[in-house]
PDB file of C-alpha atoms in Angstrom:
ATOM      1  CA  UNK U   1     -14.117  -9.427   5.720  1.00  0.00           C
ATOM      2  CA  UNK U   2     -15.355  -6.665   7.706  1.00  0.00           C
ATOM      3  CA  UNK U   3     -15.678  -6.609  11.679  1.00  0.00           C
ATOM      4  CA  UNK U   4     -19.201  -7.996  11.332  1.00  0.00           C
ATOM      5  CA  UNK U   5     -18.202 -10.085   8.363  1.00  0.00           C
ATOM      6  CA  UNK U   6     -20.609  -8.057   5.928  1.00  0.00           C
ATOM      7  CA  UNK U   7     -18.885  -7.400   2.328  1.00  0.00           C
ATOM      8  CA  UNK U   8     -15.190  -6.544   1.761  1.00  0.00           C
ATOM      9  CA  UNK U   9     -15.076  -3.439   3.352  1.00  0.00           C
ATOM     10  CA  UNK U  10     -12.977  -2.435   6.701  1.00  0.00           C
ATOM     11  CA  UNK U  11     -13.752  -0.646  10.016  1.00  0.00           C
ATOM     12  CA  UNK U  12     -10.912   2.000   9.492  1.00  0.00           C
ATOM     13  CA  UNK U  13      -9.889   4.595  12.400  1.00  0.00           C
ATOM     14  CA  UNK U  14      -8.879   7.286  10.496  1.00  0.00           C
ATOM     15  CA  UNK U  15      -7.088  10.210  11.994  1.00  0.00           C
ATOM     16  CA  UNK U  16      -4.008  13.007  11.802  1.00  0.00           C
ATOM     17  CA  UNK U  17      -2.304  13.054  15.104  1.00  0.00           C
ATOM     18  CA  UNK U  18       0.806  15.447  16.431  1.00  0.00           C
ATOM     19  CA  UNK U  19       4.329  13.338  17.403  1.00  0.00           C
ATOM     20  CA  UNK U  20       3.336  13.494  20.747  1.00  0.00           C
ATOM     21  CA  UNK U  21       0.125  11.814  20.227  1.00  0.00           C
ATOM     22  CA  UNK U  22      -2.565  14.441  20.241  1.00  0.00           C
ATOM     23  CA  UNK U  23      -5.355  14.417  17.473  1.00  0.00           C
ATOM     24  CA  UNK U  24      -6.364  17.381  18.555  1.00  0.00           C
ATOM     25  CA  UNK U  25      -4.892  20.255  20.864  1.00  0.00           C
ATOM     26  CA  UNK U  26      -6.436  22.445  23.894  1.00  0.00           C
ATOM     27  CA  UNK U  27     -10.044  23.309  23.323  1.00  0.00           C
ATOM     28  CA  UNK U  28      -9.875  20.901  20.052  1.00  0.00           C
ATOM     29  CA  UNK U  29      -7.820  23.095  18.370  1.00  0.00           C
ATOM     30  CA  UNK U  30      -7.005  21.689  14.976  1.00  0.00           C
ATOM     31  CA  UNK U  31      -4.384  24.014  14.060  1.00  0.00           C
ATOM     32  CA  UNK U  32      -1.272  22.540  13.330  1.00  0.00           C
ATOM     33  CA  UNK U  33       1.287  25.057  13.203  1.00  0.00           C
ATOM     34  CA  UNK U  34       0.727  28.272  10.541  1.00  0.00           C
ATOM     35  CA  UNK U  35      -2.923  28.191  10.633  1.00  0.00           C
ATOM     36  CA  UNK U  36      -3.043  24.858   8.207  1.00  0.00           C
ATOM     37  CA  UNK U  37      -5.484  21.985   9.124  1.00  0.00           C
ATOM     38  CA  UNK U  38      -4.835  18.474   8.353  1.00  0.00           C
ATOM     39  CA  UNK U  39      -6.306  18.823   4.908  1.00  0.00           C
ATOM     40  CA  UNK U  40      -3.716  21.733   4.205  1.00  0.00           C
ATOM     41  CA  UNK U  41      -0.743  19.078   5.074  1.00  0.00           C
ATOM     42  CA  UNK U  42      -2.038  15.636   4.119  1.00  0.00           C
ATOM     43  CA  UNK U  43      -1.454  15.312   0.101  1.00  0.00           C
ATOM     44  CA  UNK U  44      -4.298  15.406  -1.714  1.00  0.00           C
ATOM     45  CA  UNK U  45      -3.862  12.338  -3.937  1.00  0.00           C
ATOM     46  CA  UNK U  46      -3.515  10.193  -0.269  1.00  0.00           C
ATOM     47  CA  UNK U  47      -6.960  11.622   0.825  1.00  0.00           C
ATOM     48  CA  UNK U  48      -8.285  10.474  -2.472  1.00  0.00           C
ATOM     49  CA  UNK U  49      -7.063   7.338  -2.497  1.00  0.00           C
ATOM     50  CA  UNK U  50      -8.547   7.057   1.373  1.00  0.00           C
ATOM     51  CA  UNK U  51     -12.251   8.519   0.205  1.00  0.00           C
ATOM     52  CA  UNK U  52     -12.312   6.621  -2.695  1.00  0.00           C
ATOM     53  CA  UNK U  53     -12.235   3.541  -0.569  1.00  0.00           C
ATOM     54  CA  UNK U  54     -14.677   4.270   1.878  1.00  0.00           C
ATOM     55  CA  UNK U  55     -18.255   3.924   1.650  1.00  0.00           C
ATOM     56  CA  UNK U  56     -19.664   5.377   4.778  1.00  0.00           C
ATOM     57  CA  UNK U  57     -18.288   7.394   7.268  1.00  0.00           C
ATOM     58  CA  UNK U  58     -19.147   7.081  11.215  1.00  0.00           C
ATOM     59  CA  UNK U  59     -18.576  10.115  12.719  1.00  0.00           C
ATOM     60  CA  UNK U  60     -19.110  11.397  16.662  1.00  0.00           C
ATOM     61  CA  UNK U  61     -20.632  14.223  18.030  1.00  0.00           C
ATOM     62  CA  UNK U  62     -17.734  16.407  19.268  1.00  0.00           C
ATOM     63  CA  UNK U  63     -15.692  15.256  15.879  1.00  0.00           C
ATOM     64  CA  UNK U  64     -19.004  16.884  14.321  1.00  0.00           C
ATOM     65  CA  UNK U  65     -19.623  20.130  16.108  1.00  0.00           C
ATOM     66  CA  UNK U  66     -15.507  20.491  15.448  1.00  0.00           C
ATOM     67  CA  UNK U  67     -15.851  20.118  12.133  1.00  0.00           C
ATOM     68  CA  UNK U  68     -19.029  22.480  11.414  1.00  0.00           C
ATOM     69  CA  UNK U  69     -16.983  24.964  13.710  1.00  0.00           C
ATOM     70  CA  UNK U  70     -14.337  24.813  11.706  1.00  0.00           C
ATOM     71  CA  UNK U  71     -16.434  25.331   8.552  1.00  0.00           C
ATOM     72  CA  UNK U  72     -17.827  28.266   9.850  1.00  0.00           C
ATOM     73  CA  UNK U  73     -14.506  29.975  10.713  1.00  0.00           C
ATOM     74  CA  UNK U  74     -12.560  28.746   7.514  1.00  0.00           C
ATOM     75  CA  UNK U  75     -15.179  27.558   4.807  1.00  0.00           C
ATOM     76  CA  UNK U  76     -13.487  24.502   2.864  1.00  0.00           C
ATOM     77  CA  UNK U  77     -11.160  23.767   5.801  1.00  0.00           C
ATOM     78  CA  UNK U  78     -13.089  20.352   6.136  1.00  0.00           C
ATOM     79  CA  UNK U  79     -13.655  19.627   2.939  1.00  0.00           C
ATOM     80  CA  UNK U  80     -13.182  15.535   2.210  1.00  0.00           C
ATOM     81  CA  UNK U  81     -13.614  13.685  -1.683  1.00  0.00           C
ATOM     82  CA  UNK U  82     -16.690  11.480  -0.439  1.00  0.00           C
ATOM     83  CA  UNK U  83     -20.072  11.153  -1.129  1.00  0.00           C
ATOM     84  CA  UNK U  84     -21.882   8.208   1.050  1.00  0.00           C
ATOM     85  CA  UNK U  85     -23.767   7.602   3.801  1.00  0.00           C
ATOM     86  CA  UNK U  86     -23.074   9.965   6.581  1.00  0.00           C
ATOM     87  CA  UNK U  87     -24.005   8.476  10.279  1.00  0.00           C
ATOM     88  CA  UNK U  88     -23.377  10.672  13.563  1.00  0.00           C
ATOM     89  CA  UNK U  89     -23.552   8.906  16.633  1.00  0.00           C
ATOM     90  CA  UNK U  90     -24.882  10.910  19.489  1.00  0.00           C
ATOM     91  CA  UNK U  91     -27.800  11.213  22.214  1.00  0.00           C
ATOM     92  CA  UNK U  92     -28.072  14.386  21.194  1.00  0.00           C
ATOM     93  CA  UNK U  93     -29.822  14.827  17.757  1.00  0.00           C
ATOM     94  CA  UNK U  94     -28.822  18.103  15.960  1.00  0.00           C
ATOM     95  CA  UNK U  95     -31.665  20.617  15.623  1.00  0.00           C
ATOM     96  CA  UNK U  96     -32.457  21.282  12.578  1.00  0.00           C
ATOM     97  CA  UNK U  97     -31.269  17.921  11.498  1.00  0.00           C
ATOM     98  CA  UNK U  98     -28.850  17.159   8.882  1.00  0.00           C
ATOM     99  CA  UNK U  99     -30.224  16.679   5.747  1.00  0.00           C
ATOM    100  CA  UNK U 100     -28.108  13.483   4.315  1.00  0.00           C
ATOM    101  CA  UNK U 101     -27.436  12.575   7.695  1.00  0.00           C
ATOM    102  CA  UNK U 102     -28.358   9.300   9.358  1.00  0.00           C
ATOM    103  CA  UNK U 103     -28.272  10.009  13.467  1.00  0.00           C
ATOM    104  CA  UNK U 104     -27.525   6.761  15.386  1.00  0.00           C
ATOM    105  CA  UNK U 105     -27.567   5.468  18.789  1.00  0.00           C
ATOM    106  CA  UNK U 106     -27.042   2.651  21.158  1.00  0.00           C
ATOM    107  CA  UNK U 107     -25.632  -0.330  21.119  1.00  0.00           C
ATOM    108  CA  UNK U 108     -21.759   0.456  19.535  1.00  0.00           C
ATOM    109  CA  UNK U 109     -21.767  -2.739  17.849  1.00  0.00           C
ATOM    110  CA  UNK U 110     -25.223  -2.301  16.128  1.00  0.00           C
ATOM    111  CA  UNK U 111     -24.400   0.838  15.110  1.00  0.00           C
ATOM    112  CA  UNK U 112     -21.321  -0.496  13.334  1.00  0.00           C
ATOM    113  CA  UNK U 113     -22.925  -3.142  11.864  1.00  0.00           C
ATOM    114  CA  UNK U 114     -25.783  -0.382  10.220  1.00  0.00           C
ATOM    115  CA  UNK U 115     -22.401   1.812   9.173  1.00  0.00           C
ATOM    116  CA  UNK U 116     -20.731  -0.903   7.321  1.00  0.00           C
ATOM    117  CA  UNK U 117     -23.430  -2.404   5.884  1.00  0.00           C
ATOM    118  CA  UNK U 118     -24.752   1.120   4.000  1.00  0.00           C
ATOM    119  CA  UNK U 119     -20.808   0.908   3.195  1.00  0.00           C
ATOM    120  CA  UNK U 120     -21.898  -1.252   0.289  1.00  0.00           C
ATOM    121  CA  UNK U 121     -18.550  -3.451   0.398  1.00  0.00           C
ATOM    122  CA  UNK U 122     -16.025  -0.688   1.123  1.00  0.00           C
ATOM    123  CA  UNK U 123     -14.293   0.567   4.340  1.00  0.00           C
ATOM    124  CA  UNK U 124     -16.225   2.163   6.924  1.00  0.00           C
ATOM    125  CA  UNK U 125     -14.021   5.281   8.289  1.00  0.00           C
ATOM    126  CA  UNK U 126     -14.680   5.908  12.269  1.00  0.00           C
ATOM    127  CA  UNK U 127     -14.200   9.893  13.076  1.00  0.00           C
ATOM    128  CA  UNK U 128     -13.698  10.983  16.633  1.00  0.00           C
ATOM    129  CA  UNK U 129     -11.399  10.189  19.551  1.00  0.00           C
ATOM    130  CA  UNK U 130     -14.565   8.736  21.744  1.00  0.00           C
ATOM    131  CA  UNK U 131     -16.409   6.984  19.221  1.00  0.00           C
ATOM    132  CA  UNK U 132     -12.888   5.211  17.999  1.00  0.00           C
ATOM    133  CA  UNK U 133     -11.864   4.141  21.645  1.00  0.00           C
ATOM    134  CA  UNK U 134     -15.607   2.492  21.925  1.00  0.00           C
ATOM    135  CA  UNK U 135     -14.798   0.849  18.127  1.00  0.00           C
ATOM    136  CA  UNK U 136     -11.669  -0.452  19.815  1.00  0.00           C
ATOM    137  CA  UNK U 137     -12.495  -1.383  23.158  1.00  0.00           C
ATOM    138  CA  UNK U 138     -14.976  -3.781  21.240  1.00  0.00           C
ATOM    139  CA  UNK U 139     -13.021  -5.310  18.922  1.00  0.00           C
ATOM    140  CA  UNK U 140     -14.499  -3.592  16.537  1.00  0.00           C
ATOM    141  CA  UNK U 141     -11.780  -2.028  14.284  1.00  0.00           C
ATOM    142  CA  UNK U 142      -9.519  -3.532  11.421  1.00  0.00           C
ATOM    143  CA  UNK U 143      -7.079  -1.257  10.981  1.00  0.00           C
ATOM    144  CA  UNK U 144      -6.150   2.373  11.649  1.00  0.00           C
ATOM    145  CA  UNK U 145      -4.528   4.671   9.980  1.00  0.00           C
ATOM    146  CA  UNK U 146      -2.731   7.556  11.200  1.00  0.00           C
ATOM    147  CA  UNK U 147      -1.267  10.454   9.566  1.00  0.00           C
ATOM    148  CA  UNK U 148       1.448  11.774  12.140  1.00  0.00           C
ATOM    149  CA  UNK U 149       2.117  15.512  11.400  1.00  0.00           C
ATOM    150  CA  UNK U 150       5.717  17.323  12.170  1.00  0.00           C
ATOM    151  CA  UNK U 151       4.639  18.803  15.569  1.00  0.00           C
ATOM    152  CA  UNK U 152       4.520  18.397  19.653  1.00  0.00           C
ATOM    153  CA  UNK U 153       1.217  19.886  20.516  1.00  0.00           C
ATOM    154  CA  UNK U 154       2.054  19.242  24.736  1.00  0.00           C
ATOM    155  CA  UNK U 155      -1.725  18.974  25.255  1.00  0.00           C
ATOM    156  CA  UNK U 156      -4.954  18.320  23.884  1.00  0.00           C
ATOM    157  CA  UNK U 157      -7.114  15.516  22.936  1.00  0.00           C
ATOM    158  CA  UNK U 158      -4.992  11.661  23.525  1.00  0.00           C
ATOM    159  CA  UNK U 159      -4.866   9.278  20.551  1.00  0.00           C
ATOM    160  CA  UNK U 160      -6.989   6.970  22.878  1.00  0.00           C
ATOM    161  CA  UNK U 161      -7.734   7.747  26.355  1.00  0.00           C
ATOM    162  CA  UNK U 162      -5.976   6.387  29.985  1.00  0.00           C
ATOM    163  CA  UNK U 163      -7.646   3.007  30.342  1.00  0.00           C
ATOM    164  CA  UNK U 164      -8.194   2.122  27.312  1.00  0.00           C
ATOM    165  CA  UNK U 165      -6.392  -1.337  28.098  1.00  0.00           C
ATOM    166  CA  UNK U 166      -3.621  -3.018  25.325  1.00  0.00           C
ATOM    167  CA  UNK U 167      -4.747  -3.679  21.925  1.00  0.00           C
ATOM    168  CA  UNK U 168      -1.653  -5.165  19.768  1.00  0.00           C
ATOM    169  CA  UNK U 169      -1.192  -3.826  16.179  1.00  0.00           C
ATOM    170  CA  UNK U 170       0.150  -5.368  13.124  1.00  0.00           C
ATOM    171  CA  UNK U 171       2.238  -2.427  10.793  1.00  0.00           C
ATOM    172  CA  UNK U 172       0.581  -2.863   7.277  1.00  0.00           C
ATOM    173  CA  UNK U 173       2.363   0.146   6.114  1.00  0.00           C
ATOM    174  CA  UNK U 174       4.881   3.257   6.489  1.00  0.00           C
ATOM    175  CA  UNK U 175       5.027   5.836   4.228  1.00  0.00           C
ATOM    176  CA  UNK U 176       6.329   9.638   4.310  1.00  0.00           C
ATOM    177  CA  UNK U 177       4.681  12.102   1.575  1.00  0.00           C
ATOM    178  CA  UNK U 178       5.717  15.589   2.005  1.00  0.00           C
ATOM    179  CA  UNK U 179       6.091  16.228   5.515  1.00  0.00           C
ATOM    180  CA  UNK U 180       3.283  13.559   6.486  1.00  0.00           C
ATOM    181  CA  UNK U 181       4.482  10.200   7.543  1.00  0.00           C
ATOM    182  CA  UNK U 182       1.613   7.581   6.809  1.00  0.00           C
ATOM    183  CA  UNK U 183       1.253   4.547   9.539  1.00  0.00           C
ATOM    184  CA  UNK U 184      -1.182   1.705   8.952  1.00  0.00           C
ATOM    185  CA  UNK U 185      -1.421  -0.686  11.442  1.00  0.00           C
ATOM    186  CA  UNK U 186      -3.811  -3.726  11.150  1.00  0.00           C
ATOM    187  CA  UNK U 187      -5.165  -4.672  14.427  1.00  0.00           C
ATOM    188  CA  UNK U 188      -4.383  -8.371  15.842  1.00  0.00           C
ATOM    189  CA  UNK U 189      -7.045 -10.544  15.704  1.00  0.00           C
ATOM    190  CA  UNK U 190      -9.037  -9.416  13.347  1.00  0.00           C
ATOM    191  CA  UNK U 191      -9.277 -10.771   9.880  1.00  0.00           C
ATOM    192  CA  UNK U 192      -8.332 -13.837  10.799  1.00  0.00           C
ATOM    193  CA  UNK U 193      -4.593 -12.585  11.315  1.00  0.00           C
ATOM    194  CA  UNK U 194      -2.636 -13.600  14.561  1.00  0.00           C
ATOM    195  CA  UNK U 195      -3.774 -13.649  18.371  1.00  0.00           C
ATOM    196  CA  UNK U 196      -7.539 -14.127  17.003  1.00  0.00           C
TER     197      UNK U 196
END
């Protein structure tokens, strides 16, 4: 069961991160070494097997305005295999908005519980390092899954932020593919699994 106990589907924190533990470098810089992008990196048939079980994606502001700015600069650099609900959490609604785009706010806990509901049954992928930490800080997340790419970035955007406080992980999973080593981690507590 889900975080709010709706269908099958997960609350998933989904990232690529650098050895050091950056998701992101100086200015968000997604470049991660050569000009490649996660997408350029991650093998294709593990970011299809990801989309194809997800059924809505939660996505933050900053994550967002990354993404469309890395669109514009290298069209197809954020392309992903998935086609469902799209929600952006933010005070700040995009103008125009986003056609296919459902803009949420509020309480974090709601707003997952709208997210994984449109999921239909699937997982419900969290994008961005603030809206993540929230997801965590409530409980809210199942398990994460981290691609860790072969590079010290030194600086940049943290994994989780200081003061985030001690959440205990279960390892699920460790895989390498290519040069990509694949962690997943279920978090402790939830689905009924130890220190609930």
């Amino acid at each position: 069961m889900g975080a709010t106990g709706i269908g099958n589907g997960k609350v998933v924190v989904n990232r690529a991160m650098s050895l050091d533990g950056f998701i992101a470098g100086p200015g968000d810089a997604m470049d991660w070494g050569g000009g490649r992008h996660p997408g350029d990196i991650i093998p294709p048939e593990i970011t299809a097997e990801v989309a194809g079980a997800t059924g809505a994606m939660l996505v933050g502001r900053r994550t967002w305005d990354v993404g469309d700015k890395m669109e514009a600069d290298d069209p197809g650099s954020v392309d992903y295999p998935f086609s469902g609900p799209m929600f952006l959490l933010t005070h700040r609604p995009p103008d125009p908005p986003l056609p296919d785009v459902t803009i949420l706010s509020g309480d974090i806990g709601e707003v997952v519980a709208s997210a994984l509901d449109a999921a239909g049954g699937k997982d419900l992928e969290i994008l961005g390092a603030d809206v993540a930490s929230q997801c965590l800080q409530r409980g809210l997340v199942d398990e994460i899954l981290v691609y860790v790419l072969p590079v010290l970035l030194g600086d940049g955007i943290r994994f989780t932020p200081p003061g985030i406080g001690r959440i205990d992980l279960e390892p699920m999973s460790s895989t390498q593919s290519g040069e990509v080593t694949i962690l997943r981690f279920r978090v402790a507590g939830r689905n009924g699994t130890a220190g609930a």
